[in-house]
Short mmCIF file of C-alpha atoms and ligand atoms in Angstrom, two decimals:
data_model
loop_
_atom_site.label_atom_id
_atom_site.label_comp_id
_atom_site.label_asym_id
_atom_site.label_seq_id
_atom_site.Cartn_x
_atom_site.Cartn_y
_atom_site.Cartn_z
CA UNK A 1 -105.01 10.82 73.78
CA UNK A 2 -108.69 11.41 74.15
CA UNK A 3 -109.67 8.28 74.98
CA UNK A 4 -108.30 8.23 77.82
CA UNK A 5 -110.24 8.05 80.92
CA UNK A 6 -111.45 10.90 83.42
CA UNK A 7 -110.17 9.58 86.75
CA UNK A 8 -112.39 10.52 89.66
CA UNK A 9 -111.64 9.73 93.40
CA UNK A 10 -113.35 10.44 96.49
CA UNK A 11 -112.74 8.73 100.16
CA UNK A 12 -115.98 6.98 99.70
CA UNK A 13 -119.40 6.37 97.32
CA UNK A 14 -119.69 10.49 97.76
CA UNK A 15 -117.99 11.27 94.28
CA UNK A 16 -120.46 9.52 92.65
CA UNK A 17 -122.55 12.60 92.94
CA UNK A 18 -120.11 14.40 91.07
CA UNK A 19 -119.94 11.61 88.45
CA UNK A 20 -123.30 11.62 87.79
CA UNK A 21 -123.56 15.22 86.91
CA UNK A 22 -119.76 14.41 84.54
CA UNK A 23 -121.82 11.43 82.78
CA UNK A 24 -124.77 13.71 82.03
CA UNK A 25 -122.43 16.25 80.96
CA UNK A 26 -120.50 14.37 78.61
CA UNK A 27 -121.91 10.89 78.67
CA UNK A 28 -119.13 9.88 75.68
CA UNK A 29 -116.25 10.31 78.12
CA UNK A 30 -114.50 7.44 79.38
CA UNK A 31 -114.24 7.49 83.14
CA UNK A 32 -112.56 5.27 86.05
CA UNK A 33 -114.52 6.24 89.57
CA UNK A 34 -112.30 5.13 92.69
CA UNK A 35 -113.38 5.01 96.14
CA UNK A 36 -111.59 4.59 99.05
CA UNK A 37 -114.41 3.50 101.63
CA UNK A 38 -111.96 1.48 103.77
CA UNK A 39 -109.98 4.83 104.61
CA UNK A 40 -113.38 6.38 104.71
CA UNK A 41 -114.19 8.97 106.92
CA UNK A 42 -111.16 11.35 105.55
CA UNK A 43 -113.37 13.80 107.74
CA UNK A 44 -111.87 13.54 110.94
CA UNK A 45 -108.11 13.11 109.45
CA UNK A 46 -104.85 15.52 109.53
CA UNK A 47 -104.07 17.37 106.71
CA UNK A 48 -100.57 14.99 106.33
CA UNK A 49 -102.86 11.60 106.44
CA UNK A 50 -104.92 13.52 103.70
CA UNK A 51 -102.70 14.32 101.24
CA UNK A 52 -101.21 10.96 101.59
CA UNK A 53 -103.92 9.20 101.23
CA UNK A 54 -104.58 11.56 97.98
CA UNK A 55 -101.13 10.33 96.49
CA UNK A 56 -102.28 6.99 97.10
CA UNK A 57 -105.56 7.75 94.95
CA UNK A 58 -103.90 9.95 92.25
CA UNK A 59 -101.18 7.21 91.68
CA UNK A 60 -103.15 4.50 90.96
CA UNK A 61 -105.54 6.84 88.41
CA UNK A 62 -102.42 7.70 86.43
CA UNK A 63 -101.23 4.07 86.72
CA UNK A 64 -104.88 3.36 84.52
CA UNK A 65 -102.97 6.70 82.06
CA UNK A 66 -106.13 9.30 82.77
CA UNK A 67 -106.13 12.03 81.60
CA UNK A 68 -106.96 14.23 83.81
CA UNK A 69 -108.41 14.03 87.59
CA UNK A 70 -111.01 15.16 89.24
CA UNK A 71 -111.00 15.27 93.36
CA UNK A 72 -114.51 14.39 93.87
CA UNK A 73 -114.03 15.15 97.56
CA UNK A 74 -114.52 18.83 99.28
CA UNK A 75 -111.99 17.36 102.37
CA UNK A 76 -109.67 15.79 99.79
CA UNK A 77 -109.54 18.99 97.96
CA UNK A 78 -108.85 21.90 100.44
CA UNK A 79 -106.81 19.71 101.87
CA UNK A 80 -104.58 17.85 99.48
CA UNK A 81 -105.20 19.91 96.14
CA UNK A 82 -101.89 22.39 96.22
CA UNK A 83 -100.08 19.41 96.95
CA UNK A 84 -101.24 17.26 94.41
CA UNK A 85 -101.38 20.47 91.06
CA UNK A 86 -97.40 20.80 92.28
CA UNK A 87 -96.39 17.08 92.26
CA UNK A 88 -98.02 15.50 88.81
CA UNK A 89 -98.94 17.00 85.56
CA UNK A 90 -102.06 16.11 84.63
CA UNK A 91 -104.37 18.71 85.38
CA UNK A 92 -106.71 18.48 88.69
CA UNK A 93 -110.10 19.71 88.94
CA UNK A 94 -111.23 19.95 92.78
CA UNK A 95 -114.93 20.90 94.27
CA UNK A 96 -115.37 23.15 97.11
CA UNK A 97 -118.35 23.89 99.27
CA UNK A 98 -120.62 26.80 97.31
CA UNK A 99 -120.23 29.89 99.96
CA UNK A 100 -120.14 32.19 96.63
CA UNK A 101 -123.20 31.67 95.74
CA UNK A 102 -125.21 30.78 98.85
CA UNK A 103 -123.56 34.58 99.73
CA UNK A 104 -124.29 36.31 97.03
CA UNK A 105 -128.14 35.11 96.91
CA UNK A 106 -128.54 35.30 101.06
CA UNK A 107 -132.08 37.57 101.42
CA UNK A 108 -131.54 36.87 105.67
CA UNK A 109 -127.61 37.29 105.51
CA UNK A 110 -127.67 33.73 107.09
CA UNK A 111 -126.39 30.78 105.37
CA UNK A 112 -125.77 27.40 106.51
CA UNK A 113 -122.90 25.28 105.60
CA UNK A 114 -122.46 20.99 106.36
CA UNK A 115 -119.40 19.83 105.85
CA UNK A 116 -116.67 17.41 106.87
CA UNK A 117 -114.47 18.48 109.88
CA UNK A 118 -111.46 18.60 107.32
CA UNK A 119 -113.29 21.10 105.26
CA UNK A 120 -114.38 23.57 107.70
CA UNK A 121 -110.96 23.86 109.48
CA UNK A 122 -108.87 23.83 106.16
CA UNK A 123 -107.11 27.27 105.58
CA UNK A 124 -108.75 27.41 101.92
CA UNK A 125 -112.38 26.92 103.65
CA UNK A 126 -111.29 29.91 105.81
CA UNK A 127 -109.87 31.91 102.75
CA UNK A 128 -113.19 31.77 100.88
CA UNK A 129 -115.50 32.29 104.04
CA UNK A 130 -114.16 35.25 104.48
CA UNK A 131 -113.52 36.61 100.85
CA UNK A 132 -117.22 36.19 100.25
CA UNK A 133 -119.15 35.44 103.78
CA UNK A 134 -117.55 37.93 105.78
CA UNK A 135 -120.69 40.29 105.93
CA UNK A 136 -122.77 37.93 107.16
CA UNK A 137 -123.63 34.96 109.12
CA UNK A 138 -122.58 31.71 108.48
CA UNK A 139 -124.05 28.69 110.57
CA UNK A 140 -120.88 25.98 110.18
CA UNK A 141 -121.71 22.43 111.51
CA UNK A 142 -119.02 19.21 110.86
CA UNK A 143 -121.70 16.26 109.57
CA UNK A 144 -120.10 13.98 111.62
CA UNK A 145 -121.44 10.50 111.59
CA UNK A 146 -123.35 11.13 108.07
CA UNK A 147 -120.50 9.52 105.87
CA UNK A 148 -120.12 6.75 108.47
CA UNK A 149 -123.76 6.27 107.32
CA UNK A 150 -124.21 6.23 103.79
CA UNK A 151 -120.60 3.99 103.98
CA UNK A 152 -122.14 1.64 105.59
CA UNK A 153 -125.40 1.60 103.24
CA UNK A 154 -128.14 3.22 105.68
CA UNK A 155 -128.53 6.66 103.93
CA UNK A 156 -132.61 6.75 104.49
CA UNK A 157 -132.27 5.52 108.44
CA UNK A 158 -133.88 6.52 111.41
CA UNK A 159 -130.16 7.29 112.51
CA UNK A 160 -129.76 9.54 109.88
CA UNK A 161 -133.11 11.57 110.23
CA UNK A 162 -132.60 12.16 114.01
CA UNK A 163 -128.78 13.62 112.73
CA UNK A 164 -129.95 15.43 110.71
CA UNK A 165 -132.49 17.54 112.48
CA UNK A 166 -129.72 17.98 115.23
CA UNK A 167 -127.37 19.08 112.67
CA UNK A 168 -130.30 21.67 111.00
CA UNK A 169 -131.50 23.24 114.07
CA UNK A 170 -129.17 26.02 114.82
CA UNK A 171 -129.37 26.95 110.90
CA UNK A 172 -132.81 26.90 111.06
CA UNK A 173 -132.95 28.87 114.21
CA UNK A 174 -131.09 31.38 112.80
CA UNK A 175 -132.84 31.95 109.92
CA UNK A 176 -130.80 30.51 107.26
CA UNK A 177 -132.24 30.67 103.54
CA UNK A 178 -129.40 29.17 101.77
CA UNK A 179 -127.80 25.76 103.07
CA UNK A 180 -124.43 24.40 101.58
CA UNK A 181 -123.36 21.04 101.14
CA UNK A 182 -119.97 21.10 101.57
CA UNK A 183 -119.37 17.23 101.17
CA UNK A 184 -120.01 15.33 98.21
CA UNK A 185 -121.98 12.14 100.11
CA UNK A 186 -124.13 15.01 100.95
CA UNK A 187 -126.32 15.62 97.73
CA UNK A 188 -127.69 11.58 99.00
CA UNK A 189 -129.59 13.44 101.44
CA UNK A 190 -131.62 15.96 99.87
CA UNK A 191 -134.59 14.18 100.25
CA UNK A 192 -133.94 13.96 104.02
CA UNK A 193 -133.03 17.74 104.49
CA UNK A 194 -136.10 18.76 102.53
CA UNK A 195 -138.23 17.02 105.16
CA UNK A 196 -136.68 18.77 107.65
CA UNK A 197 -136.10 22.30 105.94
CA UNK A 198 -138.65 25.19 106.09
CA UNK A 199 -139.98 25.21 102.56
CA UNK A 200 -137.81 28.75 101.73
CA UNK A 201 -134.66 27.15 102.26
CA UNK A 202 -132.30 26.56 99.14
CA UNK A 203 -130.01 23.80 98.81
CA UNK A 204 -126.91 24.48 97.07
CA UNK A 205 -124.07 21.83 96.08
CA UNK A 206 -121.14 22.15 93.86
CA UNK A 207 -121.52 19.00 91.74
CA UNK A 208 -122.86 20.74 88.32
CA UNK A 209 -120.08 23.55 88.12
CA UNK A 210 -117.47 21.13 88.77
CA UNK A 211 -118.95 19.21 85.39
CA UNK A 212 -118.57 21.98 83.92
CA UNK A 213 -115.22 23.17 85.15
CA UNK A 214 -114.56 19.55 84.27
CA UNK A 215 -115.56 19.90 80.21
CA UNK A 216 -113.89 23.47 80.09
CA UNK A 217 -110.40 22.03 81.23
CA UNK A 218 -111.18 19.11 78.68
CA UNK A 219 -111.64 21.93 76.30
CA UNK A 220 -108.39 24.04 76.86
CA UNK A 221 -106.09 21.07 76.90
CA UNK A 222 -107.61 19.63 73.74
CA UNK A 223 -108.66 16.54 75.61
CA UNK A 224 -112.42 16.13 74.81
CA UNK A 225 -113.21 12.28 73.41
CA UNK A 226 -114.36 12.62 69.44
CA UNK A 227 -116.36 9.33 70.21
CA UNK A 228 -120.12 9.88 70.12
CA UNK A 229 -121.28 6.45 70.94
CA UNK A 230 -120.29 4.65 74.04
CA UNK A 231 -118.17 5.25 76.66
CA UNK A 232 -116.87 3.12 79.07
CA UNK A 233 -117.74 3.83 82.78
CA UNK A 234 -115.63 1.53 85.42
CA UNK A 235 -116.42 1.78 89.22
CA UNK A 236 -113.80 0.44 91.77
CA UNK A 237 -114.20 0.62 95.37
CA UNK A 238 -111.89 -1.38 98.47
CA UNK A 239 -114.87 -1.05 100.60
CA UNK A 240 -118.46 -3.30 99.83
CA UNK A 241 -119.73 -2.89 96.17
CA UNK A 242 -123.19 -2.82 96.81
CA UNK A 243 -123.36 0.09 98.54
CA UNK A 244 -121.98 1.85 95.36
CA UNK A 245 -124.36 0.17 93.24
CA UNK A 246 -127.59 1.06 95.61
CA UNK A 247 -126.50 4.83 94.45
CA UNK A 248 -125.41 4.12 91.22
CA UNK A 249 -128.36 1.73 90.13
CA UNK A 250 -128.33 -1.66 89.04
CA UNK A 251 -127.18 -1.29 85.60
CA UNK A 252 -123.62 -0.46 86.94
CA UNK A 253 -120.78 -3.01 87.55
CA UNK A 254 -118.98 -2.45 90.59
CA UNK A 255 -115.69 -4.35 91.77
CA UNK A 256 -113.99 -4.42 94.12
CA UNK A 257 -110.63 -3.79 94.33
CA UNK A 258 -107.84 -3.89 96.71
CA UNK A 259 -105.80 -0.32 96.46
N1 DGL B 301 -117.04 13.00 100.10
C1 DGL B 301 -116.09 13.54 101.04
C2 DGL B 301 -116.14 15.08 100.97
O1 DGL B 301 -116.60 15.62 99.98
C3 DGL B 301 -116.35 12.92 102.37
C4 DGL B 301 -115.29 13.18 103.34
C5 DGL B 301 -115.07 12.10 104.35
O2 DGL B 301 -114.70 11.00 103.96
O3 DGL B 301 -115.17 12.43 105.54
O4 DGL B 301 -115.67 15.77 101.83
#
């Protein structure tokens, strides 16, 4: 049972951010990574188109017999996750953007918060904002065009910059200390947003607690993998390989596949 694999799904190259921090984690779990870059941006998509697509991604993990699933997508997720934890049996882990924190650690009360438009307007988004934010200012902007971007392979591109200090000026003008990345292609831009960021201004993302999540789930159901060796790590995309493999490295196989 074990040996199974982790299945881990995102619309796009996104959840690899999330895999990275389950590989480091436990590297000696097997995983399958799928992403669904030629339905990506899930962004911009209803809530129905969502979940369906979700089924779509869920049925073909279980098809490969994993053993459990992670949603390695914040619009996935608070969109599709309810649906998904009542339909099949396998457990689900899901990520969702770090207000908590960013909240709970706010010295300005003003936080900032990128995300997908699917995020921001889903009622679980709005649940949590105001379970933990409602005290103080949040600074909510949809990344639109960012995914398009990294999809499409130019992550460190002029086009991206100039978004980007768009998308960071209201935060910054309202004196934001904390920003959340509420997407998982997101944690690709760090280097971008530091740039632009005052020098004060945290970055929080979600990717290490759902690792860990990830292992304690493992953990309850009696899941872990015994083997201590080697796992086996296999990346599937329907959109262009190489952009997975520019974020992934070289040393990773990528195929494509038609799902
Ligand atoms: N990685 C997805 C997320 O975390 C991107 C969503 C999209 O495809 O728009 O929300």
């Amino acid at each position: 049972m074990s040996k199974q694999s982790i299945g881990i799904f995102d619309s796009g190259v996104g959840g690899t951010s999330i895999w990275t921090e389950i590989h480091a984690l436990m590297p000696y779990e097997n995983t399958i990574y799928l992403a669904d870059s030629k339905n990506a941006p899930y962004g911009p998509k209803g809530k129905d188109a969502i979940i369906n697509l979700s089924i779509k991604n869920t049925e073909y993990l279980l098809s490969k017999n994993c053993k459990l699933i992670v949603v390695a997508c914040n619009t996935a997720t608070t969109n599709a996750i309810d649906y998904l934890r009542a339909t099949y049996s396998v457990p689900f882990i899901g990520i969702e953007p770090a207000i908590k924190p960013a909240a709970l650690k706010t010295k300005t009360d003003a936080i900032g918060i990128l995300a997908t438009k699917g995020t921001l307007t889903s009622e679980l988004f709005s649940k949590t904002t105001n379970l933990f934010a409602s005290n103080i200012k949040v600074v909510e902007q949809i990344g639109d065009g960012i995914v398009e971007l990294i999809e499409s392979g130019n992550l460190y591109s002029e086009e991206m910059k100039l978004l980007l200090k768009v998308y960071l000026e209201p935060m910054i003008k309202a004196d934001i200390d904390y920003l959340v990345l509420g997407c998982t292609h997101y944690p690709y831009l760090i280097p971008l947003l530091l740039e632009i960021l005052p020098k004060h201004v945290k970055i929080i993302d979600s990717g290490e607690a759902v690792a860990r999540q990830t292992k304690t789930v493992l953990e309850k159901h009696i899941l872990l993998n015994s083997e201590t060796r080697y796992s086996k790590n296999e990346f599937y995309t329907n959109g262009a390989p190489e952009v997975m493999t520019q974020l992934l490295g070289k040393h990773f196989v990528v195929d494509y596949l038609d799902f």
